[in-house]
Amino acid sequence: MAFTLPDLPYAHDALASLGMSKETLEYHHDLHHKAYVDNGNKLVAGTEWEGKSLEDIIRGNYKAGAVAQNGIFNNASQHWNHMQFWQWMAPGENKKMPGELEKALKEAFGSVEKFKEDFAAAGAAQFGSGWCWLVKDKDGSLKVTKTENGVNPLCFGQTALLGCDVWEHSYYIDYRNKRPAYLTNFLDKLVNWENVASRL
């Protein structure tokens, strides 16, 4: 089954008052995400991966320790990452964190604020392009991680609870080179905490 570009779960301008502009979403979703879908479909066609699930393609093509991943992995993983990313954000002010998630974060990090500090620090420290994550590890513990390029928690048998794209195309229109400001805004204004909690 061919990859398809999902519609955004909100209008392109729905996050503008919260720090992510219509222009950013037009470029990020309509051009960057679409390119991963189109390129992934071309690369998978006629290979053993055609018709496989996106998750199987990602796990099957990831090469631990490789300096660079292959094109099938890069496009499939970035398609998966972005499908989650749109769901991890929502319009509307004052999105309340569900109690079960708040409790889990306090148990794992000491406080919600400490989790946010660790998450933002991971994203700010990711050299070049990549992602920062809140994951549930194989042993059930919660951890903050970061990955290069399109690598994601599926590669390590982890569950992605929250991820933030720190490729420049995700923030440069709105924040220029101020990646830490973008990450703080993401955590304080954009995250759909109900979605994060649903993944626990």
GROMACS .gro file of C-alpha atoms in nm:
model
  200
    1MET     CA    1   0.000   0.000   0.000
    2ALA     CA    2   0.144   0.335  -0.105
    3PHE     CA    3   0.221   0.604   0.152
    4THR     CA    4  -0.027   0.891   0.154
    5LEU     CA    5   0.006   1.241   0.294
    6PRO     CA    6  -0.248   1.284   0.577
    7ASP     CA    7  -0.437   1.607   0.609
    8LEU     CA    8  -0.340   1.825   0.902
    9PRO     CA    9  -0.581   1.767   1.194
   10TYR     CA   10  -0.641   2.145   1.204
   11ALA     CA   11  -0.632   2.440   0.964
   12HIS     CA   12  -0.294   2.572   0.849
   13ASP     CA   13  -0.346   2.891   1.051
   14ALA     CA   14  -0.484   2.719   1.363
   15LEU     CA   15  -0.153   2.731   1.554
   16ALA     CA   16  -0.047   3.080   1.447
   17SER     CA   17  -0.154   3.250   1.771
   18LEU     CA   18   0.044   2.984   1.961
   19GLY     CA   19   0.374   3.040   1.782
   20MET     CA   20   0.362   2.822   1.468
   21SER     CA   21   0.265   3.023   1.162
   22LYS     CA   22   0.049   2.934   0.866
   23GLU     CA   23   0.356   2.976   0.645
   24THR     CA   24   0.554   2.724   0.851
   25LEU     CA   25   0.279   2.463   0.824
   26GLU     CA   26   0.237   2.525   0.451
   27TYR     CA   27   0.607   2.461   0.396
   28HIS     CA   28   0.650   2.189   0.658
   29HIS     CA   29   0.340   1.980   0.587
   30ASP     CA   30   0.255   2.060   0.225
   31LEU     CA   31   0.612   2.053   0.089
   32HIS     CA   32   0.854   1.878   0.327
   33HIS     CA   33   0.622   1.602   0.451
   34LYS     CA   34   0.482   1.552   0.099
   35ALA     CA   35   0.836   1.507  -0.035
   36TYR     CA   36   0.901   1.224   0.215
   37VAL     CA   37   0.579   1.056   0.102
   38ASP     CA   38   0.651   1.093  -0.269
   39ASN     CA   39   1.017   0.991  -0.244
   40GLY     CA   40   0.935   0.700  -0.016
   41ASN     CA   41   0.679   0.565  -0.262
   42LYS     CA   42   0.931   0.582  -0.548
   43LEU     CA   43   1.205   0.409  -0.349
   44VAL     CA   44   0.985   0.130  -0.212
   45ALA     CA   45   0.815   0.048  -0.544
   46GLY     CA   46   0.928  -0.288  -0.680
   47THR     CA   47   1.129  -0.380  -0.369
   48GLU     CA   48   1.072  -0.636  -0.095
   49TRP     CA   49   0.927  -0.352   0.115
   50GLU     CA   50   0.639  -0.273  -0.116
   51GLY     CA   51   0.311  -0.349   0.064
   52LYS     CA   52   0.478  -0.373   0.408
   53SER     CA   53   0.366  -0.160   0.701
   54LEU     CA   54   0.544   0.167   0.761
   55GLU     CA   55   0.669   0.040   1.098
   56ASP     CA   56   0.810  -0.278   0.942
   57ILE     CA   57   0.987  -0.075   0.673
   58ILE     CA   58   1.144   0.150   0.937
   59ARG     CA   59   1.259  -0.134   1.162
   60GLY     CA   60   1.376  -0.344   0.868
   61ASN     CA   61   1.589  -0.073   0.711
   62TYR     CA   62   1.746   0.082   1.021
   63LYS     CA   63   2.117   0.003   1.047
   64ALA     CA   64   2.254   0.054   1.398
   65GLY     CA   65   2.587   0.234   1.398
   66ALA     CA   66   2.563   0.345   1.036
   67VAL     CA   67   2.692   0.694   0.961
   68ALA     CA   68   2.399   0.741   0.722
   69GLN     CA   69   2.077   0.545   0.674
   70ASN     CA   70   1.945   0.440   0.332
   71GLY     CA   71   1.688   0.639   0.137
   72ILE     CA   72   1.400   0.402   0.207
   73PHE     CA   73   1.458   0.437   0.581
   74ASN     CA   74   1.503   0.814   0.570
   75ASN     CA   75   1.178   0.881   0.385
   76ALA     CA   76   0.969   0.617   0.565
   77SER     CA   77   1.088   0.724   0.909
   78GLN     CA   78   1.035   1.094   0.838
   79HIS     CA   79   0.684   1.016   0.709
   80TRP     CA   80   0.609   0.832   1.036
   81ASN     CA   81   0.770   1.104   1.248
   82HIS     CA   82   0.566   1.377   1.085
   83MET     CA   83   0.238   1.186   1.107
   84GLN     CA   84   0.292   1.175   1.483
   85PHE     CA   85   0.418   1.536   1.502
   86TRP     CA   86   0.094   1.686   1.367
   87GLN     CA   87  -0.103   1.486   1.625
   88TRP     CA   88   0.124   1.601   1.909
   89MET     CA   89   0.007   1.959   1.859
   90ALA     CA   90  -0.337   2.113   1.890
   91PRO     CA   91  -0.500   2.455   1.868
   92GLY     CA   92  -0.656   2.613   2.176
   93GLU     CA   93  -0.507   2.779   2.480
   94ASN     CA   94  -0.432   2.625   2.820
   95LYS     CA   95  -0.419   2.260   2.721
   96LYS     CA   96  -0.434   2.078   3.054
   97MET     CA   97  -0.207   1.781   3.118
   98PRO     CA   98  -0.404   1.470   3.223
   99GLY     CA   99  -0.335   1.359   3.580
  100GLU     CA  100  -0.198   1.017   3.487
  101LEU     CA  101   0.065   1.176   3.261
  102GLU     CA  102   0.156   1.439   3.519
  103LYS     CA  103   0.201   1.165   3.781
  104ALA     CA  104   0.418   0.955   3.545
  105LEU     CA  105   0.640   1.254   3.461
  106LYS     CA  106   0.684   1.344   3.827
  107GLU     CA  107   0.780   0.986   3.910
  108ALA     CA  108   1.032   0.969   3.623
  109PHE     CA  109   1.184   1.319   3.635
  110GLY     CA  110   1.096   1.463   3.976
  111SER     CA  111   0.865   1.729   3.832
  112VAL     CA  112   0.692   1.828   3.510
  113GLU     CA  113   0.922   2.130   3.487
  114LYS     CA  114   1.231   1.907   3.510
  115PHE     CA  115   1.092   1.693   3.229
  116LYS     CA  116   1.041   2.005   3.016
  117GLU     CA  117   1.395   2.123   3.093
  118ASP     CA  118   1.542   1.786   2.995
  119PHE     CA  119   1.331   1.762   2.678
  120ALA     CA  120   1.420   2.115   2.563
  121ALA     CA  121   1.787   2.058   2.645
  122ALA     CA  122   1.793   1.738   2.436
  123GLY     CA  123   1.642   1.918   2.140
  124ALA     CA  124   1.873   2.218   2.172
  125ALA     CA  125   2.180   1.993   2.197
  126GLN     CA  126   2.096   1.776   1.895
  127PHE     CA  127   2.372   1.868   1.651
  128GLY     CA  128   2.239   1.935   1.303
  129SER     CA  129   1.903   1.785   1.211
  130GLY     CA  130   1.702   1.546   1.423
  131TRP     CA  131   1.436   1.499   1.687
  132CYS     CA  132   1.401   1.497   2.066
  133TRP     CA  133   1.167   1.250   2.232
  134LEU     CA  134   0.985   1.143   2.543
  135VAL     CA  135   0.980   0.766   2.522
  136LYS     CA  136   0.857   0.468   2.718
  137ASP     CA  137   1.150   0.229   2.715
  138LYS     CA  138   1.125  -0.149   2.690
  139ASP     CA  139   1.134  -0.177   3.070
  140GLY     CA  140   0.840   0.065   3.104
  141SER     CA  141   1.049   0.358   3.227
  142LEU     CA  142   1.010   0.708   3.081
  143LYS     CA  143   1.318   0.872   2.929
  144VAL     CA  144   1.412   1.177   2.725
  145THR     CA  145   1.621   1.095   2.417
  146LYS     CA  146   1.739   1.258   2.097
  147THR     CA  147   1.808   1.112   1.753
  148GLU     CA  148   1.983   1.228   1.439
  149ASN     CA  149   1.806   1.298   1.111
  150GLY     CA  150   1.496   1.076   1.082
  151VAL     CA  151   1.589   0.807   1.333
  152ASN     CA  152   1.306   0.746   1.579
  153PRO     CA  153   1.221   0.536   1.887
  154LEU     CA  154   1.083   0.248   1.678
  155CYS     CA  155   1.444   0.167   1.592
  156PHE     CA  156   1.518   0.089   1.957
  157GLY     CA  157   1.198  -0.091   2.057
  158GLN     CA  158   1.070   0.216   2.241
  159THR     CA  159   0.727   0.380   2.238
  160ALA     CA  160   0.727   0.744   2.129
  161LEU     CA  161   0.506   0.941   2.369
  162LEU     CA  162   0.611   1.287   2.242
  163GLY     CA  163   0.854   1.411   1.980
  164CYS     CA  164   0.965   1.747   1.851
  165ASP     CA  165   1.116   1.810   1.509
  166VAL     CA  166   1.437   2.012   1.538
  167TRP     CA  167   1.518   2.022   1.167
  168GLU     CA  168   1.554   2.387   1.066
  169HIS     CA  169   1.249   2.372   0.839
  170SER     CA  170   1.036   2.320   1.150
  171TYR     CA  171   1.125   2.651   1.314
  172TYR     CA  172   1.333   2.880   1.096
  173ILE     CA  173   1.046   3.085   0.949
  174ASP     CA  174   0.913   3.171   1.295
  175TYR     CA  175   1.224   3.159   1.515
  176ARG     CA  176   1.521   3.191   1.278
  177ASN     CA  177   1.818   3.036   1.463
  178LYS     CA  178   1.654   3.041   1.808
  179ARG     CA  179   1.590   2.669   1.846
  180PRO     CA  180   1.564   2.684   2.229
  181ALA     CA  181   1.282   2.943   2.202
  182TYR     CA  182   1.099   2.718   1.955
  183LEU     CA  183   1.130   2.422   2.192
  184THR     CA  184   1.006   2.619   2.493
  185ASN     CA  185   0.709   2.746   2.294
  186PHE     CA  186   0.633   2.392   2.172
  187LEU     CA  187   0.618   2.259   2.528
  188ASP     CA  188   0.432   2.555   2.680
  189LYS     CA  189   0.178   2.630   2.408
  190LEU     CA  190   0.152   2.368   2.135
  191VAL     CA  191   0.162   2.019   2.286
  192ASN     CA  192  -0.159   1.818   2.287
  193TRP     CA  193  -0.106   1.654   2.627
  194GLU     CA  194  -0.419   1.440   2.587
  195ASN     CA  195  -0.256   1.274   2.286
  196VAL     CA  196   0.068   1.220   2.479
  197ALA     CA  197  -0.124   1.063   2.770
  198SER     CA  198  -0.314   0.832   2.531
  199ARG     CA  199   0.017   0.672   2.432
  200LEU     CA  200   0.115   0.576   2.788
   0.00000   0.00000   0.00000
